Amino acid sequence: MGIPIPNSKLGMWLFLGTEIMFFTAFIGSYIVLRLGSNGWPTRYEDTHINVLLGGINTFVLIVSSYCVVVAHEAMAQKNFSKARGYLWVTTLLAFLFLGIKGVEYKGKIDYDILPGRIPETSSQAMQKVSDQLEELVRERFHAYTHSGVITAERPGDLLGIAPLVQALQSAERPSSMTDAEFKGYQESAAADYELFQKWMNLEQHVVADVSLAQPALPADYLVKREALGAGERLPALKLEEVRTYLTELKTTGPLSGLISARVFDPHPMVYGNIFASCYFIMTGFHAIHVIVGMILFGMVLKQGSSLNERWTDWVENSGLYWHFVDLVWIFLFPLLYII
Amino acid sequence: MSHDEHQTHHVNYLAVFFVLCGCTGLSVLFDVMSMSKGVTIVLVLAVACAKAMSVMMYFMHLKFEGNWKFVLLAPTTILAIGLPIALFPDIGRSYYINVAPQVTTWAPEVAEYEREHAAAAEHSEESH
Amino acid sequence: MATITPALETHGHGHDHAHGHHEQTFIQKYVFSTDHKVIGIQFLITTLLMLMVGGALALAVRWQLAFPWENMPIVGKLFGVFQGEGGQISPEFYTMLFTMHASVMIFLVIIPVLAGAFGNFLIPLQIGADDMAFPVLNMLSYWFMWPAIFCFGYSFIAGGATAGPANGWTSYPVLSDIASASPSSGEAQTWWLFGLTLVGVSSMMGSVNYMTTIINMRAPGMTLFRMPLTIWSMFITAILQAFALPVLTAAGFMLVFDRLHTLIPTSIHSVFFVPAGLVVNNAAPTVGGGQPLLWQHLFWFYSHPAVYIMLLPAMGMVSDMLACMCRKPVFGYKPMVYSMAAIAGLGFIVWGHHMFTSGMNPALGMTFMTSTMMIALPSAIKVFNWIGTIWDGDIQFNAVFLNCAAFVALFIVGGLSGIFMAAVPVDIYFHDTYFIVAHFHYVLFGATLFGVFAGVQFWFPKMWGREMHDGVQKVHFVLTFIGMNGTFFPMHLLGIAGMPRRYADPYLHGYLEHLLPMNQFMTISAIIMGFAQFLLLGNFFYSIFYGKKVGRNPWNANGLEWSAPSPPGHGNFDVPPVCYRGPYEYSGPESEALGQDFILQTTAPPAGVKVAAAHH
Amino acid sequence: MKKFWALFFWFWPLVALYLCVIAPGRNWWFPSKPLSTLGHQIDGLFYLILIIVTVTFVGTEFALGYALWKGATKNPSSRAWFSHGSHKLEIVWTIVPAFVLVFISLTQLDVLADIRVLSRFPDSVKEAPVAEVMARQFEWRIRYPKPGTDLMTSPQPGDLYYVNEVHVPAAVPTMINLRTQDVQHAFFVPRLRVKQDAVPGLVIPVWFEIEEAGDYELLCAELCGWGHYKMKARIVAESPEGVSAYLTRLEREQNEDGVQEAETASVE
Ligand code: HEA
Ligand code: HEA
Ligand code: CUA
Ligand SMILES: [Cu+2]
């Protein structure tokens, strides 16, 4: 006994019931977290959320959903080549969807809009500039130790290698190198050493939280601090100062191009992490569902021209699943992109 | 009890499709139009619900299914709406003083930064 | 529908009977089997072994509570190897012990033994289907248990062998979220979360399968209200799983992403449950926008329904067994069904009763209190109907019956202690004391496990074609019953005395010092009870090979499963079953006409006898 | 043997009841009588539920035992009672417990509101918490406002600090602000029947009125890590004058002793 639908369809519907609850948990949490937070980043500069791309993606999914129903209808009418054609379109649209999603993701990843990477306070932002600069210096210095121009005991230690890099400018040419090669090294070493010093300067100020207007030598402001009266303190480092400092670095000097590409302008975003967390967890799980749907359709397409009516139920059920994926997006789009 | 003949209901899928496209356009339009935030939210979500209904009714054939659809979907819908509502009094707002907001507590300079860039922000909001 | 005489057509939908009898290899037959009976038995044996693991962890917990900081005997050496502390239980280790005890017991014993073992074994047999709707999915649901067991197991050693996940089975953030807040958990906690997600996936596959099977694959004549209560309970349990579990899975993913950096340092590091400004372990203040209470809500949205997932199937099975052992129809079959449905429905709106002191909005507290009180009502109906079922029955005093009676007796205790806690002001005192521990061991051990003990013995003949030794089971029953009450009843008093739970050493606090002797008594009871379980295991495995052989229907029961061979072959029934009546027509006129006190659901009504309506 | 089993099921509830009856005499009961006004109400509700539950317990367990006894003494040749249930009985045993349960819920509401609903806090305490209790792995840090000033949410210069000891006035309603610096903890004072979780990010006011001066143990009742069991502190209730004397003493110590000052500075 039972109800007049096949097991597979019943099972699919029940499964979709569980899926609704799964996304409910994410969407519901997102809604209440957002309502409960004291500010939520919505400006494009912060979030890099592109309504246009989202809208196009909505459209893509709708078209694909339409293709799936038509494919199923064709299956029911035993017009298998038509069905295959429409399923191909659906699958291609799924690829397109993921492609657009990928472009969006890349836009965010390029700017480090990722949970755990977004600075939310100015001190985090300043620390981040310093960290990125350090990363750059490390990489540059690694080139010397790697090529054997410098033999350092602990290649990881910037402070230990820096004098060696500087010494490179007055060193003898190793026999393994041509003059031209060595000259190149000497020139870049000069630039790299300078960058190192700039970074060190910034880093010390960041660590001590002292304005860049103070002299860079740590001993200096330690002395000054000693001399302070109760309640007094040296002026703190300002985000604006760091930004100016960075702009200067980016526009002058031989490494400016590299810096521009690798060090982001400090951009604190309050509640940036929770925003990115919600965004990625919801769109990410949605994308995983898209991929699963593509696998379901792929199994049908693999049949090639031998597709037959035994697959009708399969197409119907994966169609149901696909519509559900579409449905989730229908809600994600306004919730994430518009509101 | 057999399911061999697939449904013979003829739905004009193309029409449904155009409705859906129209709705998508509508939500983008609402976003671009300058309305108060609340109105936008309500409108946009209403459009989303309308879209969801048409997908479920026609693409997922719910319109032609037996009563089991209510048995399955009514509790799901209630739970899906109920959960956020139940979470609201604790998470969406809080009954006690919440000292965690960082705008005031943790980043006075960010507030400053926000102020400085407020003009720029407004500008970009229009363009986008 | 009461007098339906179904045509002898083959049943099933889109489901053909051609089980081509090609040769199956040993692996296909017993390891990666898609036969629901094999899968059920696999679940049963796995969970019985896990019961030992969970029990051993519990005994270690008890050891510390009775003899704080003393080296553990025998096993201490073993733990000593892990810990390098000569077998002394450190506070981290103690925390890990009860966390893993609860995780193993709940996720690897109770939930899989009810739904996985009994659900799988009984559903197709009791509704007259030849297998589950989706046999491969069914197989997967068993094999997803093993990665989960692996993750839980690996979490023991992932933390550098000092301690495993140590945040309680409820795993509340912020403690479980910020790695430095409980340094000993580290990576282990993340593995634990993976384990949790995997058992979730396993149950989820099972639940979709059960629902589909029960809705669509019943034998002809097996109307909804002729289904045994076991089937009803499994059905309702599956619904609970289907709607509640995804929420936990989602919450689990959020916590995993909050913690992923403990496994992969450069990966994402979200903050769903971490608010700003926490100074943990003298580190820099956290920056975040999350809320710790969100986890509690999402967790209990699943885990409260889950406690009924851990009870309802046992309730259903006990109803079946009581009817058979008392040779009487279940008293109030429909009220029994409706009350289970009510428990399930209400079960979704009471989760907040675990959060009465959590800083929840008081308005929510009042709502949750009232709904929690109301959930006692269907439970009350069930209790009264069980007593009604036993009333004036022709009772067979075997171990199956005794375990069922104990189920009822102990469920009452556990349920009634729930009333104290449902009352918010009283719960403010009792929350997180041993009163809670008493409550849930009475419902989980006292009720569910006793139901399982009965069920194992009752359906054993169907599984193996042999029966378990009843005398040994009785001894097991007495020892377990006494040990259980000796261990857990005093916990009520500890709770009233204000002893907090999850304390490695409560006696540090002057007002609890005098409770040490009572704890020692409880530990001794627990050890007795623990060793009694060897009787069960021994009897189980011995009887598989040497038990007395029995026929199809050793208990003279009515259900469809008893019309199949013991053990049933592939495809279950040699004669396609047709159901003519409800499952509880013991001692009725129809059976009398046959000169016996039972009548199988498949027995065609003799001409001239009016078929009894199972409902009124 | 059958009768043995029936007696077995009768016997153990008796043991359980006996244990509960002797428990208070053996000090296996509440750690003391409730020593706060809300505590009295909580205990009152507890005893009310205890009575209802005991009646239910005795009734159901003995009915169960009696059903077993009936079965054990049944004439072996007679059949079981063939009954599918009784509509009337179902209605009775649905309605009666329903009333009892609704009654229990209703009796709780007032006390619950008094304990938790901010607007129902006594007027005298609403605006004036005596101290902020900041839980932290694994100790309690107390911050009092500088004598003569009000407690602010954020630390103020001149605030007084102490660890693991709270001084509050006895016999007047008192409110503290509960916070946590790291993970969840819970403020549990068994003798006062007070318990409230400290939630990261929230400042939760807790009020109570201690009736007698004295020392009360304060424990942590929410798992907060390996040291959860040893978050031991005490609440000292004394006369309001005593409290101000204590605060003056604290202030003096804090301002005069250089070592102390450095310590409190690090707290800030
Ligand atoms: C199988 C598992 C199971 C079951 C069935 C129940 C059933 C119930 N539980 Fe329990 N509960 C747990 C498992 C379970 N619980 C667990 C594991 C925890 C702790 C989790 C943790 O923190 O680790 C817990 C915790 C817990 C709490 C939280 C306590 C706290 O942490 O502060 C509360 C509070 O309300 C509660 C209440 C109830 C109630 C009212 C019922 C009711 O359903 C009981 C209804 C039954 C009866 C009442 C008995 C029969 C009725 C009668 C005989 C007739 C009439 C009775 C009256 C008129 C009073 N439970
Ligand atoms: C189904 C669930 C279930 C079951 C069956 C049990 C069974 C037992 N539990 Fe468990 N328990 C929980 C679920 C369960 N528990 C939960 C959810 C918690 C809360 C955890 C938390 O706070 O996060 C808890 C917590 C908990 C505590 C509180 C710890 C604390 O808060 O500090 C205690 C203390 O006594 C305890 C004891 C026991 C004992 C003695 C048993 C006994 O009944 C076990 C008896 C069985 C056996 C003993 C098995 C047989 C084993 C052998 C024969 C092997 C013998 C091996 C050796 C001797 C090496 N449990
Ligand atoms: Cu602090 Cu437990
Ligand atoms: Cu609960």
Short mmCIF file of C-alpha atoms in Angstrom, two decimals, chain B residues 23 90 95:
data_model
loop_
_atom_site.label_atom_id
_atom_site.label_comp_id
_atom_site.label_asym_id
_atom_site.label_seq_id
_atom_site.Cartn_x
_atom_site.Cartn_y
_atom_site.Cartn_z
CA CYS B 23 10.34 39.01 -11.30
CA ASP B 90 17.79 36.16 21.64
CA TYR B 95 17.36 41.28 26.24
#
